Amino acid sequence: MRLTARWPSIASLAPFIPVIAAWWIVTELQIFPRAFLPGPMEVVRSFGSLVYTGILPEYLQDSMVRLAVGAFWGIALGIPLGILVGLSRRAQTALWPLLLFFQTIGDIAWLPILVIWFGYGLITMTTVIVYTVIFPVVLNTVLGVRSIPIVMHRAALSLGASRTRMLWEVVLPGALPNIVTGLRNGLGYGWRALIATEIIVGTSGIGFLMFDARRAGSVVEIMLGMIILGILWYIVDSWILAPIERATGQRWGLVTR
Amino acid sequence: MKNLSIRNLSKTYFDPYAGTNVTAVHDVSLDVQQGEFVSIVGPSGCGKTTILNMIAGFIPYTGGEILLDGRPVNGPGPDRGVVFQSFALFPWKTVLENVAFGPKMRGVHKAQREKIVHEYLSLAKLTEAAERYPVELSGGMQQRVGVVRALANEPDVLLMDEPFASVDAQTRMTLQEELTRIWEEKRPTVIFITHDVAEAVFLANRVVALSKGRVLEEIAVNLPRPRVWDDLNEDNQFKALTGRVLQLVRSA
Ligand SMILES: Nc1ncnc2c1ncn2[C@@H]1O[C@H](COP(=O)(O)OP(=O)(O)OP(=O)(O)O)[C@@H](O)[C@H]1O
Ligand SMILES: [Mg+2]
């Protein structure tokens, strides 16, 4: 499996040019007061000063670590659970109702009780992210496992594969395209849940930066936070998820390009 | 001697929607000697796939028994290799990895495995395509991989269910000629299922005519080998044999 990261090409940046231009024109025309809608240059300047003071790098790191820890556990628990439910009728009977029940509670709805249990720390935030990541991963893994044609299982068994080897050689790769879809959804939701959590219970991070800026009345920093969120997601998607997708499902012809 | 012995085999499917039983295979008996190439031929729906799936151990049988080397068949296993109509190659493995799969699962050592795999790849003229993924191959090449993947595992019996049905006529003839060539070289025991009478006769030492789940007759094919279509197309013995089998299958 070879992963190729692609730098954002001119073509993928082009759509942003008119948006930024329009933003710039609107602010130059002074339709809204500057304090309400700062222009692109002010946001860039604020970015420069927040990097200079070290606040932005620190907050960024905090957010990324939380997302990474949450995503790791979400994946580490979600994929095996999904495979179990996908393969075993008994596991499905036992776990499916629970999965549906807990899925509907929603991530942020856990915050009040988590804060009481764990306080305003990493555990609370990680739990919320794990909670958000795990459901799309489990549900898509189940779907992926079920979508493997029965002839694949038969072919492997006739070639002498044991049940355990089947897991690695057939079930996991066969379900991989769906697992990646699950990851993409899961990380997207997890990212949003993280920001919401930081806004509500955070003491650092990009979500906290935005919330703190609101308290100080700094629209520039709020907009900066929003833009950083978009850019970060773009990076995660195009540098991690899309290359995995290209190297697996697309390469194997299991999903259309 | 590794003989396959099928005794009074039958299969009744239950259709849960209609609530009825369908007997697809009635009291079929068949003996296959080691190194034999047997074709089972019959019209669509006569129970060919059902028989093959029972031998492969994919579905349970409802009557009779299947003995391989004296032992009853119970579930799928590497002693019975299968070539599927839909190829069933692993899309996430290269041609080489597909062919190496069986030996790898059986714990054949890496050096030995590579030797086997390269031998079979060159036998099927696939050496050039070794590093490619199945999606990048034509249907004919995919099924070549399907055949050598099963053969490389050196099964006691090779089961083939209409393996060439989904490729074009010219490619099919090439594949048939290649299969006879490979069979002559390796002498595997083969049960080949088809609805194409000419294909059945061309390949086999013995043709079993099947209709409505019953064996009608077994016909020995003593055509000389190697067999190539250019010789056989105009061969009177070949024509007589196919005519006879066709008549049998159609009259039932
Ligand atoms: N899973 C099943 N449940 C119920 N009936 C079945 C099932 N599989 C096959 N049958 C029936 O058994 C009979 C034999 O089917 P089978 O697939 O073995 O035929 P075949 O000779 O392989 O036909 P074809 O040449 O079209 O592949 C058919 O009447 C079919 O409808
Ligand atoms: Mg069939």
XYZ file of C-alpha atoms and ligand atoms in Angstrom:
541
model
C 0.000 0.000 0.000
C 1.534 3.258 -1.090
C 0.173 6.521 0.248
C 0.598 9.617 -1.823
C -0.183 12.961 -0.257
C -1.154 15.690 -2.649
C -0.539 19.326 -2.024
C -3.624 21.447 -2.447
C -3.545 22.257 -6.145
C -4.337 25.607 -7.728
C -7.603 24.092 -8.933
C -8.726 23.278 -5.394
C -7.764 26.727 -4.088
C -9.372 28.629 -6.961
C -12.958 28.463 -5.630
C -11.847 30.449 -2.566
C -10.559 33.410 -4.585
C -13.969 34.938 -5.392
C -15.136 34.337 -1.808
C -12.127 36.175 -0.389
C -12.458 38.897 -3.023
C -16.119 39.439 -2.169
C -15.292 39.523 1.526
C -12.553 42.064 0.874
C -14.823 44.282 -1.270
C -17.649 44.213 1.283
C -15.296 45.269 4.069
C -13.616 47.943 1.910
C -17.014 49.426 1.083
C -17.642 49.714 4.835
C -21.171 48.304 4.523
C -20.841 46.951 8.062
C -18.791 48.510 10.838
C -15.212 47.215 10.878
C -15.583 45.861 14.393
C -18.459 43.672 13.191
C -16.871 42.476 9.983
C -13.102 42.822 9.756
C -11.365 42.331 6.402
C -8.995 39.575 5.263
C -5.862 41.571 6.024
C -6.891 42.158 9.640
C -7.462 38.437 10.077
C -4.010 37.720 8.638
C -2.486 40.288 10.978
C -4.273 38.758 13.966
C -2.986 35.353 12.858
C 0.549 36.771 12.838
C 0.322 38.222 16.320
C -1.322 35.130 17.841
C 1.434 32.971 16.346
C 4.039 35.426 17.625
C 2.717 35.312 21.196
C 2.604 31.503 21.008
C -1.094 31.263 21.887
C -2.227 29.945 18.544
C 0.397 27.171 18.218
C -0.374 26.036 21.753
C -4.148 26.024 21.268
C -3.812 24.337 17.917
C -1.689 21.627 19.421
C -4.178 21.105 22.255
C -7.052 20.712 19.802
C -5.135 18.359 17.543
C -3.998 16.172 20.431
C -7.568 15.902 21.726
C -8.830 14.980 18.283
C -6.028 12.460 17.770
C -6.537 10.765 21.138
C -10.302 10.676 20.637
C -10.022 9.424 17.084
C -7.511 6.750 18.092
C -9.817 5.257 20.698
C -12.861 5.673 18.499
C -11.147 3.695 15.750
C -9.512 1.163 18.054
C -12.855 0.329 19.643
C -15.128 0.955 16.668
C -13.551 -1.288 14.026
C -13.390 -4.484 16.139
C -16.907 -3.840 17.413
C -18.158 -3.326 13.868
C -16.487 -6.525 12.673
C -17.945 -8.475 15.586
C -21.471 -7.219 14.918
C -21.021 -7.659 11.150
C -19.913 -11.284 11.427
C -21.856 -12.651 14.372
C -25.605 -12.810 14.429
C -25.506 -13.288 18.192
C -23.382 -10.183 18.717
C -25.758 -8.279 16.502
C -28.796 -9.358 18.526
C -27.044 -8.399 21.732
C -25.455 -5.117 20.670
C -27.554 -3.550 17.937
C -30.323 -2.173 20.202
C -27.692 -0.736 22.541
C -25.853 0.891 19.645
C -29.008 2.527 18.364
C -30.030 3.668 21.836
C -26.717 5.300 22.654
C -26.313 6.736 19.192
C -29.484 8.782 19.624
C -28.364 10.373 22.891
C -25.845 12.461 20.994
C -22.415 13.632 21.969
C -22.944 17.044 23.541
C -25.842 15.680 25.598
C -23.238 13.790 27.601
C -21.336 16.912 28.601
C -23.253 17.838 31.760
C -22.799 14.445 33.341
C -19.216 14.029 32.101
C -18.220 17.352 33.644
C -19.603 16.193 36.982
C -17.758 12.885 36.700
C -14.433 13.940 35.187
C -14.248 17.735 35.462
C -13.030 20.104 32.762
C -10.147 17.990 31.513
C -8.880 15.799 28.730
C -10.977 12.813 29.842
C -14.225 14.682 29.368
C -13.244 15.937 25.936
C -11.790 12.623 24.792
C -14.917 10.793 25.878
C -17.106 13.105 23.847
C -14.933 12.691 20.749
C -14.708 8.925 21.118
C -18.454 8.886 21.497
C -18.918 10.836 18.257
C -16.314 8.977 16.220
C -17.331 5.489 17.241
C -20.865 5.287 15.853
C -20.159 6.124 12.214
C -17.118 3.819 12.376
C -19.090 0.905 13.839
C -22.104 1.288 11.560
C -20.015 1.607 8.391
C -17.774 -1.285 9.400
C -20.841 -3.479 9.870
C -22.057 -2.425 6.440
C -18.635 -3.130 4.929
C -18.384 -6.591 6.486
C -21.871 -7.482 5.274
C -21.191 -6.253 1.748
C -18.346 -8.727 1.160
C -19.686 -11.215 -1.412
C -20.135 -14.743 -0.092
C -17.846 -16.104 -2.853
C -14.938 -14.241 -1.210
C -15.470 -16.214 1.994
C -15.922 -19.429 0.024
C -12.810 -18.844 -2.068
C -10.695 -18.192 1.016
C -12.021 -21.233 2.892
C -11.423 -23.473 -0.133
C -7.858 -22.232 -0.253
C -7.348 -23.294 3.346
C -7.800 -20.051 5.294
C -8.653 -20.477 8.957
C -11.342 -18.310 10.556
C -8.704 -16.065 12.142
C -6.746 -15.620 8.932
C -10.030 -14.770 7.169
C -10.335 -11.770 9.445
C -7.077 -10.257 8.242
C -7.033 -11.490 4.695
C -10.664 -11.091 3.669
C -12.920 -9.353 6.172
C -10.773 -6.354 7.028
C -9.617 -5.462 3.487
C -13.072 -6.214 2.076
C -14.691 -3.849 4.566
C -11.959 -1.216 4.277
C -13.643 1.118 1.771
C -16.649 1.361 4.080
C -14.415 1.720 7.119
C -12.720 4.716 5.494
C -16.129 6.250 4.813
C -16.943 5.697 8.468
C -13.697 7.356 9.503
C -14.367 10.310 7.280
C -17.828 10.820 8.782
C -16.624 10.042 12.286
C -13.679 12.423 12.219
C -15.847 15.146 10.681
C -18.383 14.815 13.487
C -15.624 14.401 16.063
C -13.995 17.613 14.922
C -17.237 19.543 15.334
C -17.904 17.926 18.695
C -14.429 18.908 19.835
C -14.982 22.574 18.999
C -18.373 22.557 20.708
C -16.835 20.890 23.761
C -14.002 23.405 23.900
C -16.498 26.241 23.681
C -18.516 24.813 26.555
C -15.930 23.305 28.898
C -12.582 24.247 27.389
C -9.646 26.026 28.936
C -7.618 25.981 25.720
C -7.952 24.984 22.068
C -9.378 26.566 18.931
C -12.965 26.371 20.228
C -11.870 28.100 23.433
C -9.999 30.739 21.426
C -13.215 31.644 19.648
C -15.263 31.636 22.813
C -12.676 33.746 24.594
C -12.599 36.200 21.680
C -16.354 36.612 21.928
C -15.947 37.595 25.567
C -13.376 40.196 24.549
C -15.523 41.303 21.602
C -12.819 40.430 19.057
C -14.601 39.458 15.845
C -11.207 39.155 14.121
C -10.166 36.276 16.311
C -13.532 34.556 15.975
C -13.214 34.676 12.198
C -9.637 33.502 12.399
C -10.789 30.505 14.458
C -13.449 29.661 11.904
C -10.991 29.824 9.029
C -8.474 27.656 10.889
C -11.178 25.030 11.450
C -11.881 24.856 7.742
C -8.225 24.666 6.768
C -7.429 21.987 9.330
C -10.244 19.778 8.165
C -9.105 20.240 4.591
C -5.621 19.096 5.597
C -6.844 16.051 7.531
C -9.075 15.050 4.644
C -6.674 15.588 1.762
C -3.486 14.442 3.474
C -4.740 11.492 5.449
C -8.160 10.232 4.399
C -8.093 10.795 0.645
C -4.666 9.109 0.187
C -5.891 6.068 2.138
C -8.928 5.953 -0.087
C -6.812 6.202 -3.242
C -4.473 3.462 -2.087
C -7.238 1.023 -1.143
C -10.813 1.028 -2.415
C -10.063 3.047 -5.543
C -6.920 1.127 -6.400
C -8.769 -2.166 -6.031
C -11.737 -0.985 -8.072
C -14.145 -1.410 -5.160
C -15.292 2.210 -5.262
C -15.546 4.476 -8.269
C -13.139 7.354 -8.461
C -5.152 -43.028 -4.696
C -7.336 -40.031 -3.984
C -10.780 -40.976 -5.301
C -13.877 -38.886 -5.115
C -16.922 -40.995 -4.562
C -20.453 -39.615 -4.625
C -23.161 -41.990 -3.432
C -26.901 -41.381 -3.888
C -26.467 -37.682 -3.347
C -29.575 -35.558 -3.098
C -30.472 -32.041 -2.151
C -33.820 -30.534 -1.279
C -34.044 -26.806 -0.887
C -36.714 -25.245 1.269
C -38.195 -22.087 -0.129
C -39.285 -20.082 2.941
C -41.328 -17.612 0.875
C -43.403 -20.153 -1.000
C -43.243 -22.606 1.904
C -42.387 -25.412 -0.521
C -39.560 -27.897 -0.998
C -37.593 -28.016 -4.242
C -35.538 -31.114 -4.931
C -32.637 -29.931 -7.093
C -30.551 -33.112 -7.017
C -31.957 -36.668 -7.033
C -29.931 -39.691 -6.128
C -26.747 -38.789 -8.002
C -23.858 -41.262 -7.916
C -20.481 -40.623 -9.494
C -16.937 -41.907 -9.088
C -13.947 -39.858 -10.108
C -10.470 -41.382 -10.212
C -7.330 -39.490 -9.464
C -6.069 -37.619 -12.514
C -9.392 -37.807 -14.338
C -11.081 -34.895 -16.074
C -14.859 -35.233 -15.770
C -17.333 -32.791 -17.287
C -20.849 -32.515 -15.947
C -23.112 -31.049 -18.588
C -26.783 -30.144 -18.504
C -29.268 -27.358 -19.136
C -29.743 -24.383 -16.871
C -31.386 -25.229 -13.575
C -30.603 -28.959 -13.712
C -28.669 -28.821 -10.446
C -25.050 -28.517 -11.599
C -24.065 -25.708 -9.243
C -25.900 -27.413 -6.408
C -23.841 -30.595 -6.886
C -20.585 -28.662 -7.086
C -21.400 -26.576 -4.001
C -22.064 -29.748 -2.040
C -18.745 -31.286 -3.119
C -16.989 -28.042 -2.226
C -18.691 -28.128 1.176
C -20.390 -24.761 0.739
C -23.885 -26.128 1.318
C -25.038 -29.203 3.267
C -26.564 -32.157 1.453
C -29.869 -33.710 2.423
C -29.189 -37.286 1.345
C -26.407 -39.661 0.364
C -22.721 -39.053 0.901
C -19.593 -37.598 -0.618
C -16.327 -39.350 0.148
C -12.926 -38.004 -0.709
C -10.215 -40.575 -0.252
C -12.700 -42.556 1.826
C -13.480 -39.724 4.212
C -16.814 -37.857 4.201
C -16.702 -34.262 3.020
C -17.656 -31.801 5.704
C -17.365 -28.084 4.946
C -14.929 -26.344 2.601
C -11.248 -27.223 2.685
C -8.031 -26.909 0.707
C -8.278 -30.519 -0.514
C -10.982 -29.310 -2.919
C -9.979 -26.262 -4.975
C -12.724 -24.194 -6.561
C -12.774 -22.005 -9.674
C -15.785 -19.731 -9.634
C -17.849 -18.470 -12.539
C -17.531 -14.956 -11.135
C -13.736 -15.455 -10.694
C -13.921 -14.449 -6.991
C -10.377 -13.081 -7.011
C -9.439 -10.996 -3.992
C -9.590 -7.425 -5.352
C -7.201 -6.188 -2.631
C -4.464 -8.612 -3.614
C -2.235 -8.528 -6.664
C -2.199 -11.430 -9.103
C 0.866 -12.772 -7.336
C -0.685 -12.463 -3.882
C -3.871 -14.120 -5.100
C -1.965 -17.112 -6.429
C 0.219 -17.255 -3.313
C -2.811 -17.175 -1.020
C -3.455 -20.912 -0.765
C 0.176 -21.957 -0.122
C 0.475 -19.095 2.381
C -2.616 -20.231 4.278
C -1.292 -23.753 4.390
C 1.981 -22.511 5.847
C 4.255 -23.275 2.894
C 7.640 -21.644 3.410
C 8.331 -18.380 1.660
C 11.044 -19.658 -0.670
C 9.038 -22.722 -1.624
C 5.927 -20.579 -2.041
C 7.667 -18.220 -4.434
C 8.859 -21.139 -6.494
C 5.345 -22.596 -6.748
C 3.768 -19.251 -7.539
C 6.223 -18.400 -10.290
C 5.883 -21.801 -11.829
C 2.102 -21.499 -12.022
C 2.164 -17.886 -13.163
C 4.401 -18.779 -16.074
C 2.297 -21.859 -16.811
C -0.687 -19.566 -17.323
C 1.389 -16.862 -19.069
C 0.717 -14.417 -16.248
C 4.271 -13.538 -15.242
C 3.970 -10.071 -16.777
C 0.792 -9.345 -14.825
C 2.101 -10.550 -11.444
C 2.087 -7.133 -9.780
C -1.254 -5.989 -11.127
C -4.573 -5.904 -9.312
C -7.502 -7.973 -10.650
C -9.445 -4.850 -11.637
C -6.672 -4.025 -14.106
C -7.025 -7.338 -15.977
C -9.338 -8.499 -18.749
C -11.950 -11.136 -17.922
C -9.918 -13.839 -19.648
C -6.814 -12.989 -17.648
C -8.799 -12.830 -14.419
C -10.052 -16.342 -14.934
C -6.533 -17.569 -15.733
C -5.613 -16.243 -12.312
C -8.661 -17.986 -10.846
C -7.534 -21.305 -12.335
C -3.906 -21.129 -11.249
C -4.830 -19.767 -7.816
C -6.761 -22.992 -7.240
C -4.095 -25.181 -8.885
C -1.162 -23.650 -7.008
C -2.688 -25.025 -3.821
C -2.390 -28.527 -5.289
C -5.855 -29.734 -4.298
C -6.924 -33.384 -4.565
C -9.848 -32.288 -6.736
C -10.332 -29.124 -8.749
C -13.969 -28.038 -8.994
C -14.866 -25.650 -11.793
C -18.343 -24.122 -12.174
C -18.846 -22.717 -15.683
C -15.536 -20.888 -15.342
C -15.453 -19.640 -18.930
C -19.103 -18.711 -19.311
C -18.599 -14.974 -18.931
C -15.788 -14.397 -21.446
C -16.148 -13.900 -25.192
C -16.128 -16.866 -27.598
C -12.555 -16.451 -28.881
C -11.082 -15.993 -25.410
C -13.084 -18.975 -24.229
C -11.514 -21.208 -26.892
C -8.043 -20.024 -25.915
C -8.760 -20.682 -22.244
C -10.108 -24.150 -23.022
C -6.957 -25.002 -24.971
C -4.795 -23.664 -22.171
C -6.720 -25.650 -19.595
C -6.158 -28.911 -21.504
C -2.488 -28.040 -21.853
C -2.172 -27.341 -18.104
C -4.134 -30.477 -17.305
C -1.810 -32.589 -19.436
C 1.184 -31.133 -17.656
C -0.093 -31.352 -14.076
C -2.753 -34.073 -14.284
C -5.021 -32.691 -11.568
C -8.353 -34.349 -10.872
C -10.999 -32.047 -12.322
C -14.774 -31.828 -12.150
C -15.821 -29.302 -14.740
C -19.364 -28.004 -14.892
C -20.801 -26.460 -18.022
C -23.961 -26.153 -20.087
C -21.845 -26.046 -23.265
C -21.767 -29.544 -24.775
C -18.789 -28.893 -27.089
C -16.788 -27.498 -24.164
C -17.635 -30.532 -22.031
C -16.467 -32.971 -24.714
C -13.408 -30.943 -25.715
C -11.987 -30.941 -22.194
C -12.969 -34.226 -20.609
C -12.056 -37.878 -20.368
C -15.654 -38.524 -19.428
C -18.860 -36.539 -19.793
C -21.728 -36.899 -17.347
C -25.067 -35.801 -18.802
C -27.385 -34.358 -16.203
C -31.037 -33.445 -16.422
C -33.531 -32.327 -13.797
C -31.164 -33.310 -11.024
C -30.522 -36.873 -12.310
C -27.600 -38.476 -14.117
C -28.772 -39.598 -17.560
C -25.638 -41.263 -18.848
C -21.863 -41.217 -18.692
C -19.961 -41.046 -21.951
C -16.266 -41.787 -22.277
C -14.255 -39.382 -24.440
C -11.206 -41.005 -25.934
C -10.136 -38.205 -28.262
C -6.366 -37.954 -28.600
C -4.454 -35.239 -26.780
C -3.204 -32.559 -26.998
C -6.525 -31.181 -28.114
C -6.812 -27.984 -30.128
C -9.909 -26.546 -31.709
C -8.404 -26.366 -35.196
C -8.112 -30.147 -35.250
C -11.314 -31.027 -33.439
C -13.729 -28.694 -35.201
C -13.674 -30.944 -38.262
C -13.072 -34.196 -36.386
C -15.780 -36.806 -36.998
C -15.356 -38.533 -33.658
C -15.687 -35.197 -31.868
C -18.790 -34.333 -33.860
C -20.343 -37.707 -33.150
C -19.691 -37.358 -29.422
C -21.074 -33.828 -29.134
C -24.091 -34.849 -31.236
C -24.761 -37.744 -28.913
C -24.457 -35.682 -25.716
C -26.573 -32.900 -27.165
C -29.276 -35.349 -28.083
C -29.231 -36.840 -24.582
C -29.427 -33.504 -22.830
C -32.117 -32.139 -25.106
C -34.355 -35.205 -25.152
C -34.656 -35.388 -21.374
N -30.744 -21.487 -2.540
C -31.746 -22.058 -3.213
N -32.987 -22.110 -2.685
C -34.003 -22.692 -3.373
N -33.868 -23.268 -4.574
C -32.651 -23.245 -5.158
C -31.528 -22.625 -4.504
N -30.451 -22.759 -5.320
C -30.877 -23.392 -6.423
N -32.203 -23.697 -6.333
C -32.988 -24.418 -7.340
O -32.353 -25.644 -7.593
C -32.387 -25.954 -8.997
C -30.960 -26.189 -9.497
O -30.217 -24.988 -9.398
P -28.680 -24.910 -9.800
O -28.223 -23.542 -9.505
O -27.958 -26.024 -9.163
O -28.767 -25.143 -11.376
P -27.610 -25.068 -12.468
O -27.655 -26.350 -13.190
O -26.331 -24.675 -11.864
O -28.154 -23.921 -13.429
P -27.338 -22.823 -14.247
O -26.807 -23.505 -15.465
O -28.391 -21.826 -14.604
O -26.287 -22.286 -13.366
C -33.095 -24.795 -9.660
O -34.438 -25.180 -9.874
C -33.018 -23.693 -8.652
O -34.142 -22.862 -8.757
Mg -24.987 -22.921 -12.040
